């Protein structure tokens, strides 16, 4: 199954109203990152054990590990979770940047060093989320 079909199947598998919100957010991210490489991670490790929520990824960066190895990975991730939606801004060097820059203006969301978690799109200012996404892509390019 190709990535676009995997993403559609994942979104379609979500219960309402989360399904509609993830679809809306997916379309908004595609709009602000029209040329971004798409990814889909099913949340399973090499043995097929579930280790995380499935994630839709956008963009491309090279992650450098302490041992010198590198790996291609997405810049922005999104997934549904038990209480709402998480958006991951990957590759930020300063783990205080996201909460200090967007934490007070995004609305009702939990903002950590690389994750913005919220219950519903109505709780946040989506324009601020889009700014954080674009900022994260710029910093990890």
PDB file of C-alpha atoms in Angstrom, residues 23-132:
ATOM      1  CA  UNK A  23      -8.242  15.253   8.164  1.00  0.00           C
ATOM      2  CA  UNK A  24      -8.615  19.042   8.511  1.00  0.00           C
ATOM      3  CA  UNK A  25      -5.176  19.368  10.083  1.00  0.00           C
ATOM      4  CA  UNK A  26      -3.633  17.059   7.454  1.00  0.00           C
ATOM      5  CA  UNK A  27      -5.044  19.277   4.687  1.00  0.00           C
ATOM      6  CA  UNK A  28      -3.806  22.444   6.445  1.00  0.00           C
ATOM      7  CA  UNK A  29      -0.292  20.988   6.779  1.00  0.00           C
ATOM      8  CA  UNK A  30      -0.303  19.948   3.103  1.00  0.00           C
ATOM      9  CA  UNK A  31      -1.338  23.529   2.255  1.00  0.00           C
ATOM     10  CA  UNK A  32       1.531  25.162   4.193  1.00  0.00           C
ATOM     11  CA  UNK A  33       4.049  22.465   3.151  1.00  0.00           C
ATOM     12  CA  UNK A  34       2.906  21.623  -0.399  1.00  0.00           C
ATOM     13  CA  UNK A  35       6.176  20.025  -1.504  1.00  0.00           C
ATOM     14  CA  UNK A  36       6.855  18.096   1.708  1.00  0.00           C
ATOM     15  CA  UNK A  37       7.733  14.415   1.485  1.00  0.00           C
ATOM     16  CA  UNK A  38       4.978  12.316   3.104  1.00  0.00           C
ATOM     17  CA  UNK A  39       5.686   9.561   5.611  1.00  0.00           C
ATOM     18  CA  UNK A  40       3.576   7.071   7.490  1.00  0.00           C
ATOM     19  CA  UNK A  41       4.798   5.181  10.547  1.00  0.00           C
ATOM     20  CA  UNK A  42       2.481   2.452  11.777  1.00  0.00           C
ATOM     21  CA  UNK A  43       3.856   2.600  15.339  1.00  0.00           C
ATOM     22  CA  UNK A  44       5.290  -0.944  15.260  1.00  0.00           C
ATOM     23  CA  UNK A  45       8.862  -2.066  15.797  1.00  0.00           C
ATOM     24  CA  UNK A  46      10.741  -4.657  13.730  1.00  0.00           C
ATOM     25  CA  UNK A  47       9.013  -7.501  15.574  1.00  0.00           C
ATOM     26  CA  UNK A  48       5.526  -6.076  14.923  1.00  0.00           C
ATOM     27  CA  UNK A  49       5.039  -4.910  18.515  1.00  0.00           C
ATOM     28  CA  UNK A  50       3.203  -1.587  18.952  1.00  0.00           C
ATOM     29  CA  UNK A  51       5.638   0.927  20.453  1.00  0.00           C
ATOM     30  CA  UNK A  52       3.944   4.251  19.612  1.00  0.00           C
ATOM     31  CA  UNK A  53       0.841   5.760  18.071  1.00  0.00           C
ATOM     32  CA  UNK A  54       0.856   5.688  14.257  1.00  0.00           C
ATOM     33  CA  UNK A  55       2.135   8.959  12.811  1.00  0.00           C
ATOM     34  CA  UNK A  56       1.812  10.913   9.598  1.00  0.00           C
ATOM     35  CA  UNK A  57       5.078  12.657   8.751  1.00  0.00           C
ATOM     36  CA  UNK A  58       5.840  15.667   6.567  1.00  0.00           C
ATOM     37  CA  UNK A  59       9.162  16.922   5.205  1.00  0.00           C
ATOM     38  CA  UNK A  60      12.656  15.490   5.225  1.00  0.00           C
ATOM     39  CA  UNK A  61      15.649  16.054   7.439  1.00  0.00           C
ATOM     40  CA  UNK A  62      18.801  14.151   8.269  1.00  0.00           C
ATOM     41  CA  UNK A  63      19.021  13.181  11.935  1.00  0.00           C
ATOM     42  CA  UNK A  64      22.590  12.893  13.246  1.00  0.00           C
ATOM     43  CA  UNK A  65      23.239  10.569  16.172  1.00  0.00           C
ATOM     44  CA  UNK A  66      26.032  10.866  18.741  1.00  0.00           C
ATOM     45  CA  UNK A  67      27.774   7.802  17.280  1.00  0.00           C
ATOM     46  CA  UNK A  68      28.062   9.571  13.914  1.00  0.00           C
ATOM     47  CA  UNK A  69      25.336   7.645  12.118  1.00  0.00           C
ATOM     48  CA  UNK A  70      22.626   9.506  10.230  1.00  0.00           C
ATOM     49  CA  UNK A  71      19.027   8.715   9.345  1.00  0.00           C
ATOM     50  CA  UNK A  72      16.436  10.347   7.102  1.00  0.00           C
ATOM     51  CA  UNK A  73      13.343  11.343   9.070  1.00  0.00           C
ATOM     52  CA  UNK A  74      10.375  13.695   8.848  1.00  0.00           C
ATOM     53  CA  UNK A  75      10.341  17.265  10.180  1.00  0.00           C
ATOM     54  CA  UNK A  76       6.698  17.415  11.285  1.00  0.00           C
ATOM     55  CA  UNK A  77       4.646  14.537  12.660  1.00  0.00           C
ATOM     56  CA  UNK A  78       0.983  14.219  13.566  1.00  0.00           C
ATOM     57  CA  UNK A  79      -0.942  11.522  15.377  1.00  0.00           C
ATOM     58  CA  UNK A  80      -4.152  10.916  17.183  1.00  0.00           C
ATOM     59  CA  UNK A  81      -3.823   9.950  20.833  1.00  0.00           C
ATOM     60  CA  UNK A  82      -6.244   8.911  23.562  1.00  0.00           C
ATOM     61  CA  UNK A  83      -7.108  12.500  24.475  1.00  0.00           C
ATOM     62  CA  UNK A  84      -6.776  14.351  21.177  1.00  0.00           C
ATOM     63  CA  UNK A  85      -4.068  15.156  18.632  1.00  0.00           C
ATOM     64  CA  UNK A  86      -0.298  15.562  18.890  1.00  0.00           C
ATOM     65  CA  UNK A  87       1.839  17.558  16.457  1.00  0.00           C
ATOM     66  CA  UNK A  88       5.577  16.885  16.636  1.00  0.00           C
ATOM     67  CA  UNK A  89       8.086  19.531  15.565  1.00  0.00           C
ATOM     68  CA  UNK A  90      11.217  17.474  15.032  1.00  0.00           C
ATOM     69  CA  UNK A  91      14.809  18.667  14.878  1.00  0.00           C
ATOM     70  CA  UNK A  92      14.663  21.718  17.139  1.00  0.00           C
ATOM     71  CA  UNK A  93      18.004  22.109  18.889  1.00  0.00           C
ATOM     72  CA  UNK A  94      16.710  24.233  21.791  1.00  0.00           C
ATOM     73  CA  UNK A  95      14.084  22.270  23.729  1.00  0.00           C
ATOM     74  CA  UNK A  96      12.863  25.501  25.388  1.00  0.00           C
ATOM     75  CA  UNK A  97      12.196  27.228  22.060  1.00  0.00           C
ATOM     76  CA  UNK A  98       8.774  25.761  21.271  1.00  0.00           C
ATOM     77  CA  UNK A  99       7.161  26.298  24.688  1.00  0.00           C
ATOM     78  CA  UNK A 100       8.728  29.757  25.116  1.00  0.00           C
ATOM     79  CA  UNK A 101       7.846  30.940  21.593  1.00  0.00           C
ATOM     80  CA  UNK A 102       4.380  29.408  21.115  1.00  0.00           C
ATOM     81  CA  UNK A 103       3.211  28.123  24.492  1.00  0.00           C
ATOM     82  CA  UNK A 104       1.432  31.303  25.592  1.00  0.00           C
ATOM     83  CA  UNK A 105      -0.195  32.156  22.243  1.00  0.00           C
ATOM     84  CA  UNK A 106      -1.318  28.812  20.819  1.00  0.00           C
ATOM     85  CA  UNK A 107      -4.322  28.409  23.109  1.00  0.00           C
ATOM     86  CA  UNK A 108      -5.280  25.441  25.250  1.00  0.00           C
ATOM     87  CA  UNK A 109      -2.437  23.031  24.454  1.00  0.00           C
ATOM     88  CA  UNK A 110       0.395  21.272  26.225  1.00  0.00           C
ATOM     89  CA  UNK A 111       3.624  22.460  24.562  1.00  0.00           C
ATOM     90  CA  UNK A 112       6.873  20.603  25.271  1.00  0.00           C
ATOM     91  CA  UNK A 113      10.314  20.705  23.667  1.00  0.00           C
ATOM     92  CA  UNK A 114       9.051  19.074  20.475  1.00  0.00           C
ATOM     93  CA  UNK A 115       5.318  18.341  20.866  1.00  0.00           C
ATOM     94  CA  UNK A 116       2.088  20.358  20.795  1.00  0.00           C
ATOM     95  CA  UNK A 117      -0.760  18.287  22.222  1.00  0.00           C
ATOM     96  CA  UNK A 118      -4.368  19.442  22.294  1.00  0.00           C
ATOM     97  CA  UNK A 119      -7.835  17.957  22.660  1.00  0.00           C
ATOM     98  CA  UNK A 120      -9.578  19.626  19.726  1.00  0.00           C
ATOM     99  CA  UNK A 121      -8.779  22.170  17.022  1.00  0.00           C
ATOM    100  CA  UNK A 122     -11.303  24.527  18.658  1.00  0.00           C
ATOM    101  CA  UNK A 123      -8.939  24.766  21.662  1.00  0.00           C
ATOM    102  CA  UNK A 124      -6.029  26.231  19.689  1.00  0.00           C
ATOM    103  CA  UNK A 125      -5.199  29.064  17.337  1.00  0.00           C
ATOM    104  CA  UNK A 126      -4.469  27.117  14.160  1.00  0.00           C
ATOM    105  CA  UNK A 127      -2.568  30.051  12.632  1.00  0.00           C
ATOM    106  CA  UNK A 128      -0.117  29.866  15.562  1.00  0.00           C
ATOM    107  CA  UNK A 129       0.224  26.089  15.048  1.00  0.00           C
ATOM    108  CA  UNK A 130       0.950  26.678  11.361  1.00  0.00           C
ATOM    109  CA  UNK A 131       3.585  29.288  12.298  1.00  0.00           C
ATOM    110  CA  UNK A 132       5.215  26.761  14.673  1.00  0.00           C
TER     111      UNK A 132
END
